[in-house]
Short mmCIF file of C-alpha atoms and ligand atoms in Angstrom, two decimals:
data_model
loop_
_atom_site.label_atom_id
_atom_site.label_comp_id
_atom_site.label_asym_id
_atom_site.label_seq_id
_atom_site.Cartn_x
_atom_site.Cartn_y
_atom_site.Cartn_z
CA UNK A 1 60.33 69.93 28.38
CA UNK A 2 60.29 69.38 24.58
CA UNK A 3 59.42 72.41 22.48
CA UNK A 4 57.10 70.73 19.95
CA UNK A 5 56.75 73.85 17.80
CA UNK A 6 60.51 73.91 17.32
CA UNK A 7 60.69 70.20 16.50
CA UNK A 8 58.07 70.71 13.80
CA UNK A 9 60.15 73.40 12.18
CA UNK A 10 63.30 71.29 12.24
CA UNK A 11 62.91 69.39 9.00
CA UNK A 12 66.60 68.86 8.38
CA UNK A 13 66.80 65.54 10.22
CA UNK A 14 64.78 62.53 9.11
CA UNK A 15 64.47 59.32 11.11
CA UNK A 16 64.85 56.30 8.85
CA UNK A 17 62.65 53.56 10.29
CA UNK A 18 61.52 51.11 7.57
CA UNK A 19 58.28 49.40 8.60
CA UNK A 20 57.89 52.02 11.40
CA UNK A 21 59.07 49.50 14.01
CA UNK A 22 60.27 52.25 16.35
CA UNK A 23 58.05 55.15 15.33
CA UNK A 24 55.24 56.32 17.57
CA UNK A 25 52.76 57.72 15.05
CA UNK A 26 50.31 59.08 17.63
CA UNK A 27 49.39 59.04 21.28
CA UNK A 28 46.41 56.87 22.09
CA UNK A 29 44.37 55.81 25.12
CA UNK A 30 42.52 52.94 23.44
CA UNK A 31 44.67 49.82 23.73
CA UNK A 32 47.82 48.91 25.63
CA UNK A 33 50.14 46.17 24.41
CA UNK A 34 53.26 45.01 26.25
CA UNK A 35 55.06 42.62 23.95
CA UNK A 36 57.66 41.50 26.48
CA UNK A 37 55.06 40.50 29.06
CA UNK A 38 52.39 39.33 26.62
CA UNK A 39 49.87 41.85 28.00
CA UNK A 40 46.92 43.28 26.07
CA UNK A 41 44.47 45.72 27.68
CA UNK A 42 41.46 47.45 26.10
CA UNK A 43 40.96 50.80 27.87
CA UNK A 44 42.89 49.41 30.83
CA UNK A 45 41.01 46.12 31.16
CA UNK A 46 43.05 42.91 30.59
CA UNK A 47 41.92 40.94 27.55
CA UNK A 48 41.57 37.77 29.66
CA UNK A 49 38.95 39.47 31.88
CA UNK A 50 37.11 41.01 28.95
CA UNK A 51 37.02 37.62 27.20
CA UNK A 52 35.56 36.05 30.33
CA UNK A 53 32.97 38.65 31.26
CA UNK A 54 31.95 40.74 28.24
CA UNK A 55 29.98 40.28 25.04
CA UNK A 56 31.36 41.56 21.74
CA UNK A 57 28.92 44.47 21.80
CA UNK A 58 30.02 45.50 25.30
CA UNK A 59 33.63 45.28 24.10
CA UNK A 60 32.84 47.44 21.07
CA UNK A 61 31.17 50.02 23.33
CA UNK A 62 34.16 49.99 25.68
CA UNK A 63 36.66 50.53 22.89
CA UNK A 64 34.72 53.25 21.12
CA UNK A 65 33.42 55.27 24.07
CA UNK A 66 36.18 54.51 26.57
CA UNK A 67 34.17 52.96 29.42
CA UNK A 68 32.14 49.82 30.13
CA UNK A 69 28.45 50.53 29.46
CA UNK A 70 25.79 50.42 32.16
CA UNK A 71 22.89 48.04 31.58
CA UNK A 72 20.81 50.91 30.10
CA UNK A 73 23.61 52.12 27.85
CA UNK A 74 24.20 48.61 26.57
CA UNK A 75 20.48 48.13 25.95
CA UNK A 76 20.31 51.43 24.05
CA UNK A 77 23.35 50.53 21.93
CA UNK A 78 21.99 47.04 21.19
CA UNK A 79 18.64 48.54 20.14
CA UNK A 80 20.41 50.97 17.79
CA UNK A 81 22.35 48.07 16.25
CA UNK A 82 19.14 46.12 15.70
CA UNK A 83 17.50 49.16 14.09
CA UNK A 84 20.45 49.50 11.70
CA UNK A 85 20.90 45.88 10.66
CA UNK A 86 19.09 46.12 7.30
CA UNK A 87 20.72 47.47 4.15
CA UNK A 88 19.12 50.13 1.95
CA UNK A 89 17.51 48.44 -1.07
CA UNK A 90 19.80 50.50 -3.30
CA UNK A 91 22.82 49.01 -1.56
CA UNK A 92 21.36 45.54 -1.99
CA UNK A 93 21.57 46.09 -5.75
CA UNK A 94 25.31 46.79 -5.49
CA UNK A 95 25.76 43.08 -4.89
CA UNK A 96 24.33 42.35 -8.37
CA UNK A 97 27.20 44.28 -9.90
CA UNK A 98 29.89 42.02 -8.47
CA UNK A 99 30.84 38.76 -10.19
CA UNK A 100 30.02 35.72 -8.07
CA UNK A 101 33.72 34.84 -7.81
CA UNK A 102 34.52 38.35 -6.50
CA UNK A 103 36.49 38.15 -3.26
CA UNK A 104 34.31 38.98 -0.23
CA UNK A 105 36.99 41.39 1.09
CA UNK A 106 36.67 43.49 -2.08
CA UNK A 107 32.89 43.46 -1.74
CA UNK A 108 33.07 44.34 1.95
CA UNK A 109 35.36 47.34 1.50
CA UNK A 110 33.41 48.63 -1.51
CA UNK A 111 30.00 48.34 0.15
CA UNK A 112 31.18 49.81 3.47
CA UNK A 113 32.58 52.81 1.57
CA UNK A 114 29.31 53.08 -0.38
CA UNK A 115 27.39 53.48 2.89
CA UNK A 116 28.58 57.08 2.74
CA UNK A 117 26.57 57.57 -0.48
CA UNK A 118 23.39 56.51 1.32
CA UNK A 119 24.03 58.60 4.40
CA UNK A 120 25.58 61.85 3.12
CA UNK A 121 24.41 63.58 6.31
CA UNK A 122 26.93 61.43 8.20
CA UNK A 123 29.96 62.36 6.12
CA UNK A 124 30.58 65.43 8.29
CA UNK A 125 29.89 64.54 11.92
CA UNK A 126 28.75 67.54 13.93
CA UNK A 127 27.44 65.97 17.12
CA UNK A 128 27.92 62.95 19.38
CA UNK A 129 24.48 61.67 18.35
CA UNK A 130 25.51 61.74 14.70
CA UNK A 131 28.67 59.84 15.55
CA UNK A 132 26.66 57.24 17.49
CA UNK A 133 24.35 56.81 14.51
CA UNK A 134 27.27 56.37 12.09
CA UNK A 135 28.92 53.88 14.47
CA UNK A 136 25.70 51.88 14.83
CA UNK A 137 25.31 51.70 11.07
CA UNK A 138 28.85 50.48 10.53
CA UNK A 139 29.04 47.97 13.40
CA UNK A 140 25.62 46.55 12.58
CA UNK A 141 25.67 46.56 8.78
CA UNK A 142 29.18 45.16 8.45
CA UNK A 143 27.88 41.71 9.47
CA UNK A 144 24.93 41.93 7.03
CA UNK A 145 27.27 42.96 4.20
CA UNK A 146 29.76 40.21 5.11
CA UNK A 147 27.09 37.50 5.22
CA UNK A 148 25.58 38.68 1.94
CA UNK A 149 29.00 38.73 0.25
CA UNK A 150 29.27 35.06 1.22
CA UNK A 151 25.73 34.22 0.03
CA UNK A 152 26.51 35.92 -3.26
CA UNK A 153 29.67 33.80 -3.67
CA UNK A 154 27.75 30.54 -3.23
CA UNK A 155 24.75 31.64 -5.30
CA UNK A 156 22.24 31.47 -2.44
CA UNK A 157 19.50 34.04 -1.75
CA UNK A 158 20.28 36.69 0.86
CA UNK A 159 18.87 36.04 4.32
CA UNK A 160 17.52 39.15 6.00
CA UNK A 161 18.65 39.78 9.57
CA UNK A 162 16.34 38.64 12.35
CA UNK A 163 15.89 41.43 14.95
CA UNK A 164 15.17 38.96 17.74
CA UNK A 165 18.66 37.44 17.53
CA UNK A 166 21.84 38.55 19.28
CA UNK A 167 24.71 40.04 17.23
CA UNK A 168 26.68 36.83 16.68
CA UNK A 169 23.67 34.51 16.38
CA UNK A 170 22.14 36.86 13.82
CA UNK A 171 25.33 36.78 11.75
CA UNK A 172 25.40 32.97 11.75
CA UNK A 173 21.72 32.99 10.76
CA UNK A 174 22.41 35.26 7.75
CA UNK A 175 25.34 33.05 6.77
CA UNK A 176 23.76 29.62 7.07
CA UNK A 177 19.94 29.74 7.18
CA UNK A 178 18.04 28.77 4.07
CA UNK A 179 14.48 29.96 3.38
CA UNK A 180 12.79 26.86 4.77
CA UNK A 181 15.37 25.97 7.36
CA UNK A 182 16.50 28.52 9.91
CA UNK A 183 19.99 27.82 11.22
CA UNK A 184 19.85 27.71 15.00
CA UNK A 185 23.51 27.98 15.97
CA UNK A 186 24.58 25.93 19.00
CA UNK A 187 25.49 28.04 22.03
CA UNK A 188 29.14 26.89 21.85
CA UNK A 189 29.41 28.20 18.30
CA UNK A 190 27.93 31.57 19.28
CA UNK A 191 30.32 31.81 22.24
CA UNK A 192 33.36 30.90 20.10
CA UNK A 193 32.41 33.48 17.48
CA UNK A 194 31.93 36.15 20.12
CA UNK A 195 35.34 35.31 21.57
CA UNK A 196 36.93 35.46 18.12
CA UNK A 197 35.47 38.96 17.55
CA UNK A 198 36.46 40.18 21.04
CA UNK A 199 40.06 39.04 20.63
CA UNK A 200 40.34 40.75 17.25
CA UNK A 201 38.57 43.97 18.29
CA UNK A 202 41.71 46.11 18.57
CA UNK A 203 45.46 45.89 18.61
CA UNK A 204 46.75 49.47 18.69
CA UNK A 205 48.77 50.85 15.72
CA UNK A 206 48.88 47.75 13.49
CA UNK A 207 48.90 48.21 9.72
CA UNK A 208 45.12 48.45 9.21
CA UNK A 209 44.55 50.69 12.23
CA UNK A 210 47.37 52.99 11.11
CA UNK A 211 45.79 53.05 7.66
CA UNK A 212 42.45 54.11 9.13
CA UNK A 213 44.20 56.87 11.08
CA UNK A 214 46.25 57.86 8.04
CA UNK A 215 43.16 58.23 5.84
CA UNK A 216 41.21 59.87 8.68
CA UNK A 217 44.03 62.39 9.14
CA UNK A 218 43.00 63.96 5.83
CA UNK A 219 39.58 64.52 7.46
CA UNK A 220 38.10 61.80 5.25
CA UNK A 221 34.80 60.46 6.58
CA UNK A 222 34.41 57.44 8.84
CA UNK A 223 33.01 55.13 6.13
CA UNK A 224 35.90 55.82 3.73
CA UNK A 225 38.49 55.52 6.50
CA UNK A 226 37.34 52.12 7.79
CA UNK A 227 36.93 50.89 4.22
CA UNK A 228 40.65 51.64 3.71
CA UNK A 229 41.32 49.64 6.89
CA UNK A 230 39.61 46.63 5.32
CA UNK A 231 41.92 46.87 2.28
CA UNK A 232 45.00 47.09 4.51
CA UNK A 233 43.84 44.05 6.45
CA UNK A 234 43.54 41.89 3.35
CA UNK A 235 47.19 40.87 2.92
CA UNK A 236 48.50 37.56 4.17
CA UNK A 237 50.96 39.18 6.57
CA UNK A 238 48.03 40.75 8.42
CA UNK A 239 44.33 39.70 8.20
CA UNK A 240 45.04 37.06 5.57
CA UNK A 241 47.32 35.12 7.92
CA UNK A 242 44.60 32.91 9.43
CA UNK A 243 43.66 31.66 5.95
CA UNK A 244 47.35 31.14 5.15
CA UNK A 245 47.65 29.00 8.30
CA UNK A 246 44.85 26.71 7.12
CA UNK A 247 46.43 26.51 3.63
CA UNK A 248 49.74 25.60 5.25
CA UNK A 249 48.24 22.92 7.53
CA UNK A 250 46.23 21.47 4.64
CA UNK A 251 49.32 21.29 2.43
CA UNK A 252 51.29 19.52 5.16
CA UNK A 253 48.50 16.96 5.62
CA UNK A 254 47.58 16.43 1.98
CA UNK A 255 51.15 16.13 0.79
CA UNK A 256 52.08 14.11 3.85
CA UNK A 257 55.08 16.35 4.58
CA UNK A 258 56.84 15.35 7.82
CA UNK A 259 56.63 18.26 10.29
CA UNK A 260 60.41 18.14 10.86
CA UNK A 261 61.04 18.54 7.14
CA UNK A 262 58.59 21.44 6.94
CA UNK A 263 60.34 23.19 9.84
CA UNK A 264 63.71 22.73 8.10
CA UNK A 265 62.34 24.33 4.95
CA UNK A 266 61.07 27.27 7.01
CA UNK A 267 64.54 27.62 8.55
CA UNK A 268 66.04 27.58 5.05
CA UNK A 269 63.74 30.55 4.35
CA UNK A 270 61.79 28.78 1.60
CA UNK A 271 58.64 30.13 3.28
CA UNK A 272 57.46 31.40 6.65
CA UNK A 273 55.64 29.48 9.31
CA UNK A 274 52.26 31.16 9.06
CA UNK A 275 50.60 32.11 12.35
CA UNK A 276 54.02 32.49 13.97
CA UNK A 277 55.85 35.66 14.94
CA UNK A 278 54.66 39.13 15.77
CA UNK A 279 56.13 42.58 15.49
CA UNK A 280 55.29 43.35 19.12
CA UNK A 281 54.84 40.08 21.04
CA UNK A 282 58.24 38.63 21.73
CA UNK A 283 57.21 36.22 24.48
CA UNK A 284 53.67 35.02 23.84
CA UNK A 285 50.51 36.41 22.29
CA UNK A 286 47.79 36.37 24.99
CA UNK A 287 45.10 36.10 22.33
CA UNK A 288 46.60 32.91 20.96
CA UNK A 289 46.54 31.32 24.41
CA UNK A 290 42.81 32.10 24.83
CA UNK A 291 42.00 30.91 21.30
CA UNK A 292 43.98 27.70 21.69
CA UNK A 293 41.77 26.72 24.63
CA UNK A 294 38.65 27.95 22.79
CA UNK A 295 39.51 25.78 19.76
CA UNK A 296 39.77 22.68 21.95
CA UNK A 297 36.56 23.53 23.85
CA UNK A 298 34.61 24.12 20.64
CA UNK A 299 35.76 20.87 19.05
CA UNK A 300 35.02 18.94 22.21
CA UNK A 301 31.57 20.43 22.80
CA UNK A 302 30.47 20.09 19.19
CA UNK A 303 31.83 16.53 19.04
CA UNK A 304 34.05 17.40 16.08
CA UNK A 305 37.60 16.31 15.47
CA UNK A 306 39.75 18.43 13.18
CA UNK A 307 42.95 16.69 12.05
CA UNK A 308 44.38 20.12 11.20
CA UNK A 309 44.43 20.94 14.92
CA UNK A 310 46.61 17.87 15.48
CA UNK A 311 49.00 19.07 12.77
CA UNK A 312 48.96 22.57 14.26
CA UNK A 313 49.89 21.19 17.69
CA UNK A 314 52.69 19.07 16.25
CA UNK A 315 54.04 21.99 14.26
CA UNK A 316 53.78 24.33 17.25
CA UNK A 317 55.65 21.95 19.51
CA UNK A 318 58.40 21.37 16.95
CA UNK A 319 58.87 25.12 16.41
CA UNK A 320 58.85 25.96 20.10
CA UNK A 321 61.67 23.53 20.80
CA UNK A 322 63.85 24.78 17.96
CA UNK A 323 66.57 27.41 18.42
CA UNK A 324 65.74 29.16 15.13
CA UNK A 325 62.33 30.18 16.49
CA UNK A 326 63.47 30.75 20.08
CA UNK A 327 66.37 33.03 19.07
CA UNK A 328 64.05 35.11 16.90
CA UNK A 329 61.31 35.08 19.57
CA UNK A 330 58.76 33.58 17.22
CA UNK A 331 55.67 32.27 19.02
CA UNK A 332 52.16 31.37 17.82
CA UNK A 333 50.13 34.52 17.17
CA UNK A 334 46.35 35.01 17.21
CA UNK A 335 46.01 33.50 13.75
CA UNK A 336 47.55 30.15 14.54
CA UNK A 337 44.37 28.81 16.19
CA UNK A 338 41.66 31.17 14.94
CA UNK A 339 41.39 29.40 11.56
CA UNK A 340 40.56 26.12 13.32
CA UNK A 341 37.70 27.87 15.14
CA UNK A 342 36.37 29.47 11.97
CA UNK A 343 36.50 26.15 10.11
CA UNK A 344 34.56 24.44 12.88
CA UNK A 345 31.92 27.18 12.61
CA UNK A 346 31.59 26.34 8.91
CA UNK A 347 33.18 29.58 7.68
CA UNK A 348 34.98 29.09 4.34
CA UNK A 349 38.61 30.15 4.09
CA UNK A 350 38.04 33.11 1.76
CA UNK A 351 35.79 34.61 4.45
CA UNK A 352 38.47 34.47 7.16
CA UNK A 353 39.81 38.01 6.62
CA UNK A 354 36.21 39.24 6.47
CA UNK A 355 35.62 37.73 9.90
CA UNK A 356 38.70 39.53 11.16
CA UNK A 357 37.37 42.79 9.69
CA UNK A 358 34.01 42.45 11.49
CA UNK A 359 35.86 41.90 14.76
CA UNK A 360 38.33 44.75 14.17
CA UNK A 361 35.69 47.32 13.25
CA UNK A 362 35.21 48.72 16.80
CA UNK A 363 38.97 49.27 17.09
CA UNK A 364 39.18 51.12 13.78
CA UNK A 365 36.22 53.31 14.75
CA UNK A 366 37.72 54.04 18.19
CA UNK A 367 41.05 55.12 16.67
CA UNK A 368 39.40 57.22 13.98
CA UNK A 369 37.32 58.98 16.64
CA UNK A 370 40.32 59.58 18.87
CA UNK A 371 42.00 61.52 16.05
CA UNK A 372 38.72 63.20 15.06
CA UNK A 373 38.39 64.64 18.56
CA UNK A 374 42.01 65.76 18.76
CA UNK A 375 42.30 69.48 17.89
CA UNK A 376 46.08 69.11 17.49
CA UNK A 377 45.81 66.30 14.93
CA UNK A 378 47.90 66.86 11.79
CA UNK A 379 47.72 65.15 8.45
CA UNK A 380 49.99 62.07 8.46
CA UNK A 381 52.83 62.68 6.10
CA UNK A 382 55.99 60.56 6.55
CA UNK A 383 59.23 61.55 4.83
CA UNK A 384 61.59 59.34 2.83
CA UNK A 385 65.26 58.83 2.05
CA UNK A 386 65.43 59.61 -1.65
CA UNK A 387 67.54 57.10 -3.60
CA UNK A 388 66.62 58.05 -7.18
CA UNK A 389 68.55 59.85 -9.93
CA UNK A 390 70.15 63.25 -9.31
CA UNK A 391 68.82 66.27 -11.15
CA UNK A 392 69.14 65.77 -14.94
CA UNK A 393 67.80 67.53 -18.04
CA UNK A 394 64.85 66.18 -20.04
CA UNK A 395 65.93 65.12 -23.58
CA UNK A 396 63.06 66.07 -25.93
CA UNK A 397 61.42 63.15 -27.80
CA UNK A 398 62.84 64.21 -31.19
CA UNK A 399 66.34 63.94 -29.74
CA UNK A 400 65.81 60.55 -28.03
CA UNK A 401 66.55 57.23 -29.81
N1 LIG B 501 58.42 32.01 10.09
C1 LIG B 501 59.76 31.91 9.95
N2 LIG B 501 60.61 32.93 10.17
C2 LIG B 501 60.08 34.10 10.57
C3 LIG B 501 58.69 34.26 10.75
C4 LIG B 501 57.85 33.16 10.49
N3 LIG B 501 56.53 33.25 10.65
N4 LIG B 501 58.45 35.54 11.13
C5 LIG B 501 59.65 36.14 11.20
N5 LIG B 501 60.63 35.28 10.87
C6 LIG B 501 62.06 35.52 10.86
C7 LIG B 501 62.49 36.35 9.68
O1 LIG B 501 62.81 35.56 8.57
C8 LIG B 501 63.66 37.11 10.26
O2 LIG B 501 64.74 36.22 10.30
P1 LIG B 501 66.25 36.76 10.01
O3 LIG B 501 66.57 37.68 11.14
O4 LIG B 501 67.09 35.53 9.97
O5 LIG B 501 66.20 37.47 8.67
C9 LIG B 501 63.25 37.37 11.71
O6 LIG B 501 62.34 36.31 12.03
C10 LIG B 501 62.57 38.71 11.92
O7 LIG B 501 61.49 38.81 10.99
P2 LIG B 501 60.83 40.17 10.49
O8 LIG B 501 60.21 39.96 9.15
O9 LIG B 501 61.81 41.29 10.65
O10 LIG B 501 59.71 40.38 11.59
P3 LIG B 501 58.53 41.44 11.48
O11 LIG B 501 58.32 41.97 12.85
O12 LIG B 501 58.79 42.44 10.39
O13 LIG B 501 57.30 40.56 11.00
C11 LIG B 501 55.35 39.27 10.98
C12 LIG B 501 56.22 40.23 11.80
C13 LIG B 501 54.92 39.94 9.66
C14 LIG B 501 54.10 38.95 11.78
C15 LIG B 501 56.18 37.99 10.69
O14 LIG B 501 56.50 37.35 11.91
C16 LIG B 501 55.44 37.03 9.76
O15 LIG B 501 55.57 37.15 8.54
N6 LIG B 501 54.67 36.06 10.33
C17 LIG B 501 53.91 35.14 9.50
C18 LIG B 501 52.62 35.82 9.06
C19 LIG B 501 51.65 35.99 10.19
O16 LIG B 501 51.41 35.07 10.98
N7 LIG B 501 51.03 37.17 10.27
C20 LIG B 501 50.03 37.50 11.30
C21 LIG B 501 50.53 38.58 12.18
S1 LIG B 501 49.43 38.89 13.51
C22 LIG B 501 48.19 39.80 12.84
O17 LIG B 501 48.25 40.46 11.86
C23 LIG B 501 46.93 39.68 13.54
#
């Protein structure tokens, strides 16, 4: 019953919604989140079932194309990813231009954007096949670029991808193999990594996804749009939170700060409890529950013990029995346990947001494509409440002091 044409012409009224907490910026059929019930569905399938039954590549296919692939479709997609895993030699040279201390997130976003320079035919997508090719390049190459950004930072030679390896195993190989010693990741590590990627694959209109849609709404190409998503993910309130959790747990341990005292300082607003709270989940974050179990399983199966997990558990229990956190509905989010998993896999902290970006890539692509296919899509252009000076005359320089 709403006359949309009329609403568009009515520009007199502006909704003031800082942080867009109550603004629906689009309609979308990709991911459903119910914060009160702690539910997360990709294309209608509950995250718990996807985590149990699907690989990351199946999940990526589901998110991007909207349905679970058949065996043949999955095989075809996996073959395309394998064909696209190498980087153009020209792109390889881009890595020489970055200083070795350059942050891998900066390298990742720059090189992903540069893919467009090497595939100018994919800047304007005119067919489904072209889209599939662009998707395969991005989903496949992102892990090569990420692993090479890491190798660059530690001054080790790049490892080329091995086409006989699965997506996650291949990534771990490019990260940790050395020329005379191929890293054969244990199955538990491969499974934990796959789970990490699956649980990060999409989360509807979060900051980075909205950024991708915002940039895409100008009809910018897919490479540029997802590269902007990587930048938006970088901050410690979003993709940087898992690294901030590890920093926090390390500080507590190294400085021997009693957990109770730390919680009091959080309540006094000296700092936030990283890995806690979520704009949408006000009961529990289903991803954090899956990752909590995965962190324990991984440590147990690999025979490792991480004292930071003990601190995390102590901190979690203290927060969850404190009124400050209960009243504000602050529960552990996906980042509270994911850092423990990444550490156990041997991933250094500055690579944590990069790992998030690899996992989130299918979601960004799916949202970009949803807008791309929507004939009614308009450029995103929020309004503001102006609080600056009223109209005033310019005093020429020769009359100013
Ligand atoms: N620790 C302590 N207090 C908190 C925390 C926290 N982690 N998060 C929110 N609060 C408090 C705020 O101080 C505020 O208290 P007040 O009402 O007394 O002023 C209240 O809870 C509401 O906080 P907002 O900032 O309004 O909540 P918002 O929805 O804007 O923020 C966010 C959500 C950014 C996730 C926040 O909870 C936070 O900063 N968490 C820590 C960082 C983090 O873990 N980020 C990862 C998010 S998940 C993701 O990106 C995958």
